[in-house]
Amino acid sequence: MKEMGIPVIDFDELNGEERSKTMDLLHQACEKWGFFQVENHGIDKQLMEKVKQLINKYYEENLKESFYKSEMAKSLEQDITSEKDWESSFFIWHRPTSNIEDIPNLSDDLRITMNEYIPQLIKMAEKLSELMCENLGLNKGYIKDAFCAGKGPSVGTKVAKYPQCPQPELVRGLREHTDAGGIILLLQDDQVPGLEFFKDGEWVAIPPSKNNRIFVNIGDQVEVLSNGRYKSVLHRVMADKNGSRLSIATFYNPAGDAIISPAPRLLYPNHVRFQDYLKFYATTKFSDKGRRFESMKQIA
């Protein structure tokens, strides 16, 4: 198990002399890691603390008892390895329509707080998408427009607790997977660990978030749209014997009927006869290769 210096993107440094360095760090994080942390993101930190507090309260009052009475919890008492996930979770849709009024026993305070929190997260996701586009050489709104399909993006939050587990060697909190969507923004526990990402052939432990940093990872659709430049990476959650871990993951995803393809700007030339390429190469040999490829795409 490795512990690495996970990239930290400071939004405050985008406005000064450190902008170029920060943009390069973001580009490297998306290309080489597929995940990073963001600080000074502009989201109200008191609001973030209130979201965590109210979700923990909801779990204690409505979900905890039934979880430990579930068949999966009982199976661990018999030393049976489980192929299910050791988690208690529910999903809140925000865009294009909301289901928050339909979730049983959710307090008005929690509903109001989430409805204040989510617009700030969407604003952050859109800012990240614009920064990614800038680094990829795309128009600033390319990802947002691709995701919207004329209707706006699909946004939802998976609220999960990974309860304290008596036998963590028998079960995963959440099995290995990549995320199907676009940009994932995670408000996670500041005490209990468990999240791990796969990098360079090894699992990397993601420490609990300090100072209300937002943890971000890339989903499958951004990998597709970037033609593989930005990576959607395997991750998992390990069960913990010493505590229950909180995870509030908001997904900034394409609309359901959005057609996602690699951005043409990021594709290599294709269907080009080699003799045609050689002819063009003869006059551009000492010029920039990227511009030559762009020109060949136009010729093709």
PDB file of C-alpha atoms in Angstrom:
ATOM      1  CA  MET A   1       0.000   0.000   0.000  1.00  0.00           C
ATOM      2  CA  LYS A   2       1.445   3.340  -1.056  1.00  0.00           C
ATOM      3  CA  GLU A   3       0.903   6.789   0.359  1.00  0.00           C
ATOM      4  CA  MET A   4       1.636   9.488  -2.203  1.00  0.00           C
ATOM      5  CA  GLY A   5       1.587  13.244  -2.389  1.00  0.00           C
ATOM      6  CA  ILE A   6      -1.809  13.551  -4.080  1.00  0.00           C
ATOM      7  CA  PRO A   7      -1.993  16.675  -6.274  1.00  0.00           C
ATOM      8  CA  VAL A   8      -3.663  19.652  -4.588  1.00  0.00           C
ATOM      9  CA  ILE A   9      -5.132  22.357  -6.829  1.00  0.00           C
ATOM     10  CA  ASP A  10      -5.446  25.738  -5.119  1.00  0.00           C
ATOM     11  CA  PHE A  11      -8.115  27.800  -6.886  1.00  0.00           C
ATOM     12  CA  ASP A  12      -6.725  30.977  -5.324  1.00  0.00           C
ATOM     13  CA  GLU A  13      -3.545  30.497  -7.359  1.00  0.00           C
ATOM     14  CA  LEU A  14      -5.471  30.646 -10.638  1.00  0.00           C
ATOM     15  CA  ASN A  15      -5.741  34.415 -10.337  1.00  0.00           C
ATOM     16  CA  GLY A  16      -2.098  35.406  -9.900  1.00  0.00           C
ATOM     17  CA  GLU A  17       1.470  34.681 -10.865  1.00  0.00           C
ATOM     18  CA  GLU A  18       1.040  30.967 -10.065  1.00  0.00           C
ATOM     19  CA  ARG A  19      -1.721  30.431 -12.661  1.00  0.00           C
ATOM     20  CA  SER A  20       0.494  28.742 -15.261  1.00  0.00           C
ATOM     21  CA  LYS A  21       2.042  26.425 -12.663  1.00  0.00           C
ATOM     22  CA  THR A  22      -1.391  25.568 -11.229  1.00  0.00           C
ATOM     23  CA  MET A  23      -2.865  24.858 -14.674  1.00  0.00           C
ATOM     24  CA  ASP A  24       0.071  22.564 -15.416  1.00  0.00           C
ATOM     25  CA  LEU A  25      -0.438  20.748 -12.104  1.00  0.00           C
ATOM     26  CA  LEU A  26      -4.137  20.256 -12.934  1.00  0.00           C
ATOM     27  CA  HIS A  27      -3.248  18.928 -16.390  1.00  0.00           C
ATOM     28  CA  GLN A  28      -0.762  16.457 -14.929  1.00  0.00           C
ATOM     29  CA  ALA A  29      -3.271  15.381 -12.274  1.00  0.00           C
ATOM     30  CA  CYS A  30      -5.914  14.636 -14.926  1.00  0.00           C
ATOM     31  CA  GLU A  31      -3.456  12.869 -17.249  1.00  0.00           C
ATOM     32  CA  LYS A  32      -1.303  10.905 -14.818  1.00  0.00           C
ATOM     33  CA  TRP A  33      -3.493  10.442 -11.749  1.00  0.00           C
ATOM     34  CA  GLY A  34      -7.181  10.777 -12.625  1.00  0.00           C
ATOM     35  CA  PHE A  35      -7.835  12.316  -9.211  1.00  0.00           C
ATOM     36  CA  PHE A  36      -6.795  15.305  -7.111  1.00  0.00           C
ATOM     37  CA  GLN A  37      -7.871  17.574  -4.249  1.00  0.00           C
ATOM     38  CA  VAL A  38      -9.090  21.156  -4.509  1.00  0.00           C
ATOM     39  CA  GLU A  39      -8.698  23.806  -1.826  1.00  0.00           C
ATOM     40  CA  ASN A  40      -9.961  27.390  -1.719  1.00  0.00           C
ATOM     41  CA  HIS A  41     -12.760  26.170  -3.985  1.00  0.00           C
ATOM     42  CA  GLY A  42     -15.242  28.853  -2.937  1.00  0.00           C
ATOM     43  CA  ILE A  43     -17.819  26.503  -1.407  1.00  0.00           C
ATOM     44  CA  ASP A  44     -19.139  27.689   1.952  1.00  0.00           C
ATOM     45  CA  LYS A  45     -17.226  25.641   4.544  1.00  0.00           C
ATOM     46  CA  GLN A  46     -19.871  26.097   7.233  1.00  0.00           C
ATOM     47  CA  LEU A  47     -22.395  24.709   4.769  1.00  0.00           C
ATOM     48  CA  MET A  48     -20.113  21.722   4.088  1.00  0.00           C
ATOM     49  CA  GLU A  49     -19.850  21.017   7.820  1.00  0.00           C
ATOM     50  CA  LYS A  50     -23.617  21.246   8.173  1.00  0.00           C
ATOM     51  CA  VAL A  51     -24.144  18.790   5.290  1.00  0.00           C
ATOM     52  CA  LYS A  52     -21.844  16.265   6.987  1.00  0.00           C
ATOM     53  CA  GLN A  53     -23.448  16.765  10.383  1.00  0.00           C
ATOM     54  CA  LEU A  54     -27.004  16.320   9.084  1.00  0.00           C
ATOM     55  CA  ILE A  55     -26.132  13.268   6.951  1.00  0.00           C
ATOM     56  CA  ASN A  56     -24.466  11.599   9.948  1.00  0.00           C
ATOM     57  CA  LYS A  57     -27.546  12.354  12.041  1.00  0.00           C
ATOM     58  CA  TYR A  58     -29.837  10.912   9.353  1.00  0.00           C
ATOM     59  CA  TYR A  59     -27.754   7.709   9.221  1.00  0.00           C
ATOM     60  CA  GLU A  60     -27.779   7.261  12.998  1.00  0.00           C
ATOM     61  CA  GLU A  61     -31.534   7.791  13.256  1.00  0.00           C
ATOM     62  CA  ASN A  62     -32.768   5.989  10.123  1.00  0.00           C
ATOM     63  CA  LEU A  63     -30.226   3.592   8.603  1.00  0.00           C
ATOM     64  CA  LYS A  64     -27.731   2.284  11.146  1.00  0.00           C
ATOM     65  CA  GLU A  65     -29.942  -0.176  13.009  1.00  0.00           C
ATOM     66  CA  SER A  66     -31.409  -1.740   9.857  1.00  0.00           C
ATOM     67  CA  PHE A  67     -27.948  -2.068   8.309  1.00  0.00           C
ATOM     68  CA  TYR A  68     -26.556  -4.137  11.181  1.00  0.00           C
ATOM     69  CA  LYS A  69     -29.692  -6.321  11.072  1.00  0.00           C
ATOM     70  CA  SER A  70     -29.267  -7.007   7.330  1.00  0.00           C
ATOM     71  CA  GLU A  71     -28.435 -10.439   5.916  1.00  0.00           C
ATOM     72  CA  MET A  72     -25.009  -9.242   4.806  1.00  0.00           C
ATOM     73  CA  ALA A  73     -24.094  -8.061   8.287  1.00  0.00           C
ATOM     74  CA  LYS A  74     -25.278 -11.351   9.734  1.00  0.00           C
ATOM     75  CA  SER A  75     -23.242 -13.323   7.167  1.00  0.00           C
ATOM     76  CA  LEU A  76     -20.013 -11.776   8.462  1.00  0.00           C
ATOM     77  CA  GLU A  77     -20.824 -13.090  11.922  1.00  0.00           C
ATOM     78  CA  GLN A  78     -20.565 -16.559  10.343  1.00  0.00           C
ATOM     79  CA  ASP A  79     -17.207 -15.755   8.670  1.00  0.00           C
ATOM     80  CA  ILE A  80     -18.782 -15.843   5.199  1.00  0.00           C
ATOM     81  CA  THR A  81     -16.969 -13.702   2.618  1.00  0.00           C
ATOM     82  CA  SER A  82     -19.426 -11.319   1.008  1.00  0.00           C
ATOM     83  CA  GLU A  83     -19.541 -10.298  -2.662  1.00  0.00           C
ATOM     84  CA  LYS A  84     -21.709  -7.349  -1.716  1.00  0.00           C
ATOM     85  CA  ASP A  85     -20.583  -3.908  -0.558  1.00  0.00           C
ATOM     86  CA  TRP A  86     -20.369  -3.018   3.119  1.00  0.00           C
ATOM     87  CA  GLU A  87     -22.182   0.284   2.715  1.00  0.00           C
ATOM     88  CA  SER A  88     -25.419   1.994   3.632  1.00  0.00           C
ATOM     89  CA  SER A  89     -26.337   4.434   0.877  1.00  0.00           C
ATOM     90  CA  PHE A  90     -29.053   6.315  -0.983  1.00  0.00           C
ATOM     91  CA  PHE A  91     -29.081   8.552  -4.066  1.00  0.00           C
ATOM     92  CA  ILE A  92     -30.408  12.080  -4.398  1.00  0.00           C
ATOM     93  CA  TRP A  93     -31.138  13.426  -7.888  1.00  0.00           C
ATOM     94  CA  HIS A  94     -30.797  17.202  -8.310  1.00  0.00           C
ATOM     95  CA  ARG A  95     -30.820  17.887 -12.073  1.00  0.00           C
ATOM     96  CA  PRO A  96     -32.700  17.802 -14.384  1.00  0.00           C
ATOM     97  CA  THR A  97     -35.343  16.895 -11.783  1.00  0.00           C
ATOM     98  CA  SER A  98     -35.041  16.376  -8.048  1.00  0.00           C
ATOM     99  CA  ASN A  99     -36.210  13.442  -5.932  1.00  0.00           C
ATOM    100  CA  ILE A 100     -35.178  14.961  -2.596  1.00  0.00           C
ATOM    101  CA  GLU A 101     -38.819  15.340  -1.496  1.00  0.00           C
ATOM    102  CA  ASP A 102     -39.388  11.611  -2.056  1.00  0.00           C
ATOM    103  CA  ILE A 103     -36.678  10.303   0.279  1.00  0.00           C
ATOM    104  CA  PRO A 104     -38.311   9.102   3.495  1.00  0.00           C
ATOM    105  CA  ASN A 105     -37.583  10.759   6.842  1.00  0.00           C
ATOM    106  CA  LEU A 106     -35.289  13.413   5.379  1.00  0.00           C
ATOM    107  CA  SER A 107     -35.575  16.479   7.602  1.00  0.00           C
ATOM    108  CA  ASP A 108     -36.529  19.863   6.170  1.00  0.00           C
ATOM    109  CA  ASP A 109     -33.202  21.140   7.484  1.00  0.00           C
ATOM    110  CA  LEU A 110     -31.270  18.531   5.471  1.00  0.00           C
ATOM    111  CA  ARG A 111     -33.328  19.177   2.320  1.00  0.00           C
ATOM    112  CA  ILE A 112     -32.776  22.926   2.549  1.00  0.00           C
ATOM    113  CA  THR A 113     -29.076  22.497   3.287  1.00  0.00           C
ATOM    114  CA  MET A 114     -28.521  20.148   0.332  1.00  0.00           C
ATOM    115  CA  ASN A 115     -30.428  22.496  -1.964  1.00  0.00           C
ATOM    116  CA  GLU A 116     -28.064  25.306  -0.904  1.00  0.00           C
ATOM    117  CA  TYR A 117     -24.952  23.138  -1.228  1.00  0.00           C
ATOM    118  CA  ILE A 118     -25.532  21.607  -4.668  1.00  0.00           C
ATOM    119  CA  PRO A 119     -25.595  24.840  -6.755  1.00  0.00           C
ATOM    120  CA  GLN A 120     -22.195  25.727  -5.297  1.00  0.00           C
ATOM    121  CA  LEU A 121     -20.866  22.278  -6.280  1.00  0.00           C
ATOM    122  CA  ILE A 122     -22.259  22.617  -9.802  1.00  0.00           C
ATOM    123  CA  LYS A 123     -20.511  25.971 -10.127  1.00  0.00           C
ATOM    124  CA  MET A 124     -17.252  24.312  -9.051  1.00  0.00           C
ATOM    125  CA  ALA A 125     -17.723  21.411 -11.499  1.00  0.00           C
ATOM    126  CA  GLU A 126     -18.341  23.851 -14.349  1.00  0.00           C
ATOM    127  CA  LYS A 127     -15.223  25.813 -13.419  1.00  0.00           C
ATOM    128  CA  LEU A 128     -13.190  22.600 -13.435  1.00  0.00           C
ATOM    129  CA  SER A 129     -14.648  21.649 -16.809  1.00  0.00           C
ATOM    130  CA  GLU A 130     -13.588  25.029 -18.226  1.00  0.00           C
ATOM    131  CA  LEU A 131     -10.056  24.624 -16.838  1.00  0.00           C
ATOM    132  CA  MET A 132      -9.834  21.123 -18.319  1.00  0.00           C
ATOM    133  CA  CYS A 133     -10.985  22.465 -21.692  1.00  0.00           C
ATOM    134  CA  GLU A 134      -8.343  25.193 -21.555  1.00  0.00           C
ATOM    135  CA  ASN A 135      -5.645  22.612 -20.852  1.00  0.00           C
ATOM    136  CA  LEU A 136      -6.904  20.385 -23.683  1.00  0.00           C
ATOM    137  CA  GLY A 137      -7.000  23.247 -26.196  1.00  0.00           C
ATOM    138  CA  LEU A 138     -10.799  23.135 -26.472  1.00  0.00           C
ATOM    139  CA  ASN A 139     -13.303  25.963 -26.337  1.00  0.00           C
ATOM    140  CA  LYS A 140     -14.009  26.883 -22.712  1.00  0.00           C
ATOM    141  CA  GLY A 141     -17.567  25.526 -22.737  1.00  0.00           C
ATOM    142  CA  TYR A 142     -16.917  22.356 -24.734  1.00  0.00           C
ATOM    143  CA  ILE A 143     -17.402  19.822 -21.910  1.00  0.00           C
ATOM    144  CA  LYS A 144     -20.409  21.680 -20.475  1.00  0.00           C
ATOM    145  CA  ASP A 145     -22.064  21.894 -23.900  1.00  0.00           C
ATOM    146  CA  ALA A 146     -21.352  18.211 -24.639  1.00  0.00           C
ATOM    147  CA  PHE A 147     -22.881  17.204 -21.300  1.00  0.00           C
ATOM    148  CA  CYS A 148     -25.944  19.436 -21.588  1.00  0.00           C
ATOM    149  CA  ALA A 149     -27.467  18.176 -24.848  1.00  0.00           C
ATOM    150  CA  GLY A 150     -29.642  21.296 -24.778  1.00  0.00           C
ATOM    151  CA  LYS A 151     -31.138  20.447 -21.390  1.00  0.00           C
ATOM    152  CA  GLY A 152     -28.402  20.911 -18.831  1.00  0.00           C
ATOM    153  CA  PRO A 153     -26.223  18.251 -17.182  1.00  0.00           C
ATOM    154  CA  SER A 154     -27.413  15.375 -15.028  1.00  0.00           C
ATOM    155  CA  VAL A 155     -26.414  15.931 -11.388  1.00  0.00           C
ATOM    156  CA  GLY A 156     -26.916  13.571  -8.463  1.00  0.00           C
ATOM    157  CA  THR A 157     -25.367  12.719  -5.104  1.00  0.00           C
ATOM    158  CA  LYS A 158     -24.603   9.303  -3.677  1.00  0.00           C
ATOM    159  CA  VAL A 159     -24.768   9.581   0.094  1.00  0.00           C
ATOM    160  CA  ALA A 160     -22.950   6.682   1.752  1.00  0.00           C
ATOM    161  CA  LYS A 161     -21.793   5.513   5.130  1.00  0.00           C
ATOM    162  CA  TYR A 162     -19.289   2.692   5.328  1.00  0.00           C
ATOM    163  CA  PRO A 163     -20.185   1.371   8.773  1.00  0.00           C
ATOM    164  CA  GLN A 164     -17.649   0.159  11.283  1.00  0.00           C
ATOM    165  CA  CYS A 165     -16.962  -3.441  10.291  1.00  0.00           C
ATOM    166  CA  PRO A 166     -16.114  -6.262  12.726  1.00  0.00           C
ATOM    167  CA  GLN A 167     -14.305  -8.318  10.057  1.00  0.00           C
ATOM    168  CA  PRO A 168     -13.002  -6.026   7.308  1.00  0.00           C
ATOM    169  CA  GLU A 169     -10.866  -8.794   5.817  1.00  0.00           C
ATOM    170  CA  LEU A 170     -14.047 -10.532   4.614  1.00  0.00           C
ATOM    171  CA  VAL A 171     -15.648  -7.678   2.679  1.00  0.00           C
ATOM    172  CA  ARG A 172     -15.038  -4.469   0.745  1.00  0.00           C
ATOM    173  CA  GLY A 173     -16.743  -1.233   1.646  1.00  0.00           C
ATOM    174  CA  LEU A 174     -17.163  -0.759  -2.107  1.00  0.00           C
ATOM    175  CA  ARG A 175     -15.671  -3.049  -4.733  1.00  0.00           C
ATOM    176  CA  GLU A 176     -13.212  -1.910  -7.417  1.00  0.00           C
ATOM    177  CA  HIS A 177     -14.789   0.199 -10.172  1.00  0.00           C
ATOM    178  CA  THR A 178     -14.470   3.307 -12.305  1.00  0.00           C
ATOM    179  CA  ASP A 179     -17.197   5.953 -12.344  1.00  0.00           C
ATOM    180  CA  ALA A 180     -19.478   5.989 -15.393  1.00  0.00           C
ATOM    181  CA  GLY A 181     -20.059   9.734 -15.582  1.00  0.00           C
ATOM    182  CA  GLY A 182     -18.125  12.972 -15.868  1.00  0.00           C
ATOM    183  CA  ILE A 183     -16.628  14.904 -12.944  1.00  0.00           C
ATOM    184  CA  ILE A 184     -17.084  13.555  -9.408  1.00  0.00           C
ATOM    185  CA  LEU A 185     -16.794  15.885  -6.413  1.00  0.00           C
ATOM    186  CA  LEU A 186     -16.432  14.159  -3.071  1.00  0.00           C
ATOM    187  CA  LEU A 187     -17.050  15.582   0.367  1.00  0.00           C
ATOM    188  CA  GLN A 188     -15.616  12.870   2.557  1.00  0.00           C
ATOM    189  CA  ASP A 189     -14.882  11.973   6.138  1.00  0.00           C
ATOM    190  CA  ASP A 190     -12.214  13.987   7.927  1.00  0.00           C
ATOM    191  CA  GLN A 191     -11.353  11.178  10.379  1.00  0.00           C
ATOM    192  CA  VAL A 192     -11.909   7.680   8.998  1.00  0.00           C
ATOM    193  CA  PRO A 193      -9.845   6.427   6.004  1.00  0.00           C
ATOM    194  CA  GLY A 194     -10.748   3.737   3.481  1.00  0.00           C
ATOM    195  CA  LEU A 195     -10.789   5.240  -0.027  1.00  0.00           C
ATOM    196  CA  GLU A 196      -8.081   3.870  -2.355  1.00  0.00           C
ATOM    197  CA  PHE A 197      -7.185   4.614  -5.986  1.00  0.00           C
ATOM    198  CA  PHE A 198      -5.119   2.472  -8.367  1.00  0.00           C
ATOM    199  CA  LYS A 199      -2.011   4.159  -9.766  1.00  0.00           C
ATOM    200  CA  ASP A 200       1.087   2.728 -11.431  1.00  0.00           C
ATOM    201  CA  GLY A 201       0.150  -0.839 -10.518  1.00  0.00           C
ATOM    202  CA  GLU A 202      -0.463  -0.159  -6.827  1.00  0.00           C
ATOM    203  CA  TRP A 203      -3.305   0.929  -4.580  1.00  0.00           C
ATOM    204  CA  VAL A 204      -2.877   4.440  -3.188  1.00  0.00           C
ATOM    205  CA  ALA A 205      -4.531   5.298   0.131  1.00  0.00           C
ATOM    206  CA  ILE A 206      -6.491   8.554   0.038  1.00  0.00           C
ATOM    207  CA  PRO A 207      -6.292  10.167   3.481  1.00  0.00           C
ATOM    208  CA  PRO A 208      -9.338  11.742   5.116  1.00  0.00           C
ATOM    209  CA  SER A 209      -9.963  15.254   3.806  1.00  0.00           C
ATOM    210  CA  LYS A 210      -8.626  18.081   5.955  1.00  0.00           C
ATOM    211  CA  ASN A 211      -9.836  21.692   5.939  1.00  0.00           C
ATOM    212  CA  ASN A 212     -12.869  20.693   3.843  1.00  0.00           C
ATOM    213  CA  ARG A 213     -10.920  20.102   0.666  1.00  0.00           C
ATOM    214  CA  ILE A 214     -13.026  18.621  -2.127  1.00  0.00           C
ATOM    215  CA  PHE A 215     -11.659  15.411  -3.605  1.00  0.00           C
ATOM    216  CA  VAL A 216     -12.212  15.160  -7.376  1.00  0.00           C
ATOM    217  CA  ASN A 217     -11.936  12.221  -9.738  1.00  0.00           C
ATOM    218  CA  ILE A 218     -12.420  11.812 -13.466  1.00  0.00           C
ATOM    219  CA  GLY A 219     -15.268   9.664 -14.812  1.00  0.00           C
ATOM    220  CA  ASP A 220     -15.443   7.497 -17.944  1.00  0.00           C
ATOM    221  CA  GLN A 221     -17.138  10.163 -20.087  1.00  0.00           C
ATOM    222  CA  VAL A 222     -14.329  12.692 -19.611  1.00  0.00           C
ATOM    223  CA  GLU A 223     -11.838   9.983 -20.600  1.00  0.00           C
ATOM    224  CA  VAL A 224     -13.888   9.369 -23.763  1.00  0.00           C
ATOM    225  CA  LEU A 225     -14.328  13.061 -24.551  1.00  0.00           C
ATOM    226  CA  SER A 226     -10.603  13.727 -24.058  1.00  0.00           C
ATOM    227  CA  ASN A 227      -9.730  10.788 -26.330  1.00  0.00           C
ATOM    228  CA  GLY A 228      -7.942   9.073 -23.456  1.00  0.00           C
ATOM    229  CA  ARG A 229      -5.836  12.062 -22.409  1.00  0.00           C
ATOM    230  CA  TYR A 230      -7.578  12.306 -19.025  1.00  0.00           C
ATOM    231  CA  LYS A 231      -7.992   9.090 -17.056  1.00  0.00           C
ATOM    232  CA  SER A 232     -10.904   7.442 -15.298  1.00  0.00           C
ATOM    233  CA  VAL A 233      -9.166   5.359 -12.632  1.00  0.00           C
ATOM    234  CA  LEU A 234     -10.100   2.255 -10.657  1.00  0.00           C
ATOM    235  CA  HIS A 235     -10.937   2.913  -7.024  1.00  0.00           C
ATOM    236  CA  ARG A 236     -12.441   1.130  -4.043  1.00  0.00           C
ATOM    237  CA  VAL A 237     -13.373   1.593  -0.401  1.00  0.00           C
ATOM    238  CA  MET A 238     -11.928  -0.652   2.283  1.00  0.00           C
ATOM    239  CA  ALA A 239     -14.056  -1.551   5.290  1.00  0.00           C
ATOM    240  CA  ASP A 240     -12.689  -0.268   8.590  1.00  0.00           C
ATOM    241  CA  LYS A 241     -12.663  -1.956  11.980  1.00  0.00           C
ATOM    242  CA  ASN A 242     -12.271   1.229  13.977  1.00  0.00           C
ATOM    243  CA  GLY A 243     -14.837   3.646  12.590  1.00  0.00           C
ATOM    244  CA  SER A 244     -17.618   4.488  10.132  1.00  0.00           C
ATOM    245  CA  ARG A 245     -16.614   6.526   7.070  1.00  0.00           C
ATOM    246  CA  LEU A 246     -18.826   9.220   5.511  1.00  0.00           C
ATOM    247  CA  SER A 247     -18.870   9.786   1.738  1.00  0.00           C
ATOM    248  CA  ILE A 248     -20.984  12.403  -0.079  1.00  0.00           C
ATOM    249  CA  ALA A 249     -20.142  12.080  -3.784  1.00  0.00           C
ATOM    250  CA  THR A 250     -21.794  14.452  -6.250  1.00  0.00           C
ATOM    251  CA  PHE A 251     -21.737  13.446  -9.916  1.00  0.00           C
ATOM    252  CA  TYR A 252     -21.636  16.099 -12.646  1.00  0.00           C
ATOM    253  CA  ASN A 253     -22.669  13.884 -15.545  1.00  0.00           C
ATOM    254  CA  PRO A 254     -23.897  14.180 -19.130  1.00  0.00           C
ATOM    255  CA  ALA A 255     -27.640  14.390 -19.697  1.00  0.00           C
ATOM    256  CA  GLY A 256     -29.141  10.982 -20.310  1.00  0.00           C
ATOM    257  CA  ASP A 257     -29.518  11.536 -24.059  1.00  0.00           C
ATOM    258  CA  ALA A 258     -26.179  13.357 -24.540  1.00  0.00           C
ATOM    259  CA  ILE A 259     -24.010  11.780 -27.249  1.00  0.00           C
ATOM    260  CA  ILE A 260     -20.439  11.621 -25.969  1.00  0.00           C
ATOM    261  CA  SER A 261     -17.583  11.215 -28.448  1.00  0.00           C
ATOM    262  CA  PRO A 262     -13.916  12.201 -28.485  1.00  0.00           C
ATOM    263  CA  ALA A 263     -13.540  15.898 -29.248  1.00  0.00           C
ATOM    264  CA  PRO A 264     -12.509  16.119 -32.930  1.00  0.00           C
ATOM    265  CA  ARG A 265      -9.716  18.515 -31.963  1.00  0.00           C
ATOM    266  CA  LEU A 266      -8.109  15.722 -29.910  1.00  0.00           C
ATOM    267  CA  LEU A 267      -8.276  13.010 -32.562  1.00  0.00           C
ATOM    268  CA  TYR A 268      -5.317  11.999 -34.675  1.00  0.00           C
ATOM    269  CA  PRO A 269      -5.658  12.323 -38.453  1.00  0.00           C
ATOM    270  CA  ASN A 270      -7.277   9.219 -39.924  1.00  0.00           C
ATOM    271  CA  HIS A 271      -7.967   7.779 -43.379  1.00  0.00           C
ATOM    272  CA  VAL A 272      -4.844   9.533 -44.676  1.00  0.00           C
ATOM    273  CA  ARG A 273      -2.820   7.928 -47.472  1.00  0.00           C
ATOM    274  CA  PHE A 274       0.806   7.704 -46.466  1.00  0.00           C
ATOM    275  CA  GLN A 275       2.025   9.209 -49.742  1.00  0.00           C
ATOM    276  CA  ASP A 276      -0.207  12.248 -49.096  1.00  0.00           C
ATOM    277  CA  TYR A 277       1.244  12.588 -45.619  1.00  0.00           C
ATOM    278  CA  LEU A 278       4.804  12.337 -46.965  1.00  0.00           C
ATOM    279  CA  LYS A 279       4.087  15.027 -49.550  1.00  0.00           C
ATOM    280  CA  PHE A 280       2.822  17.398 -46.855  1.00  0.00           C
ATOM    281  CA  TYR A 281       5.629  16.361 -44.491  1.00  0.00           C
ATOM    282  CA  ALA A 282       8.240  17.366 -47.066  1.00  0.00           C
ATOM    283  CA  THR A 283       7.188  21.006 -46.724  1.00  0.00           C
ATOM    284  CA  THR A 284       6.535  20.978 -42.959  1.00  0.00           C
ATOM    285  CA  LYS A 285       9.254  18.681 -41.605  1.00  0.00           C
ATOM    286  CA  PHE A 286      10.751  21.375 -39.395  1.00  0.00           C
ATOM    287  CA  SER A 287       7.423  22.776 -38.230  1.00  0.00           C
ATOM    288  CA  ASP A 288       5.317  21.823 -35.212  1.00  0.00           C
ATOM    289  CA  LYS A 289       4.009  18.250 -35.424  1.00  0.00           C
ATOM    290  CA  GLY A 290       0.684  19.139 -33.774  1.00  0.00           C
ATOM    291  CA  ARG A 291      -0.057  21.774 -36.394  1.00  0.00           C
ATOM    292  CA  ARG A 292       0.880  19.304 -39.117  1.00  0.00           C
ATOM    293  CA  PHE A 293      -1.584  16.775 -37.721  1.00  0.00           C
ATOM    294  CA  GLU A 294      -4.310  19.451 -37.572  1.00  0.00           C
ATOM    295  CA  SER A 295      -3.649  20.377 -41.189  1.00  0.00           C
ATOM    296  CA  MET A 296      -3.775  16.720 -42.259  1.00  0.00           C
ATOM    297  CA  LYS A 297      -7.157  16.362 -40.567  1.00  0.00           C
ATOM    298  CA  GLN A 298      -8.458  19.220 -42.700  1.00  0.00           C
ATOM    299  CA  ILE A 299      -6.965  17.695 -45.860  1.00  0.00           C
ATOM    300  CA  ALA A 300      -8.451  14.283 -45.021  1.00  0.00           C
TER     301      ALA A 300
END
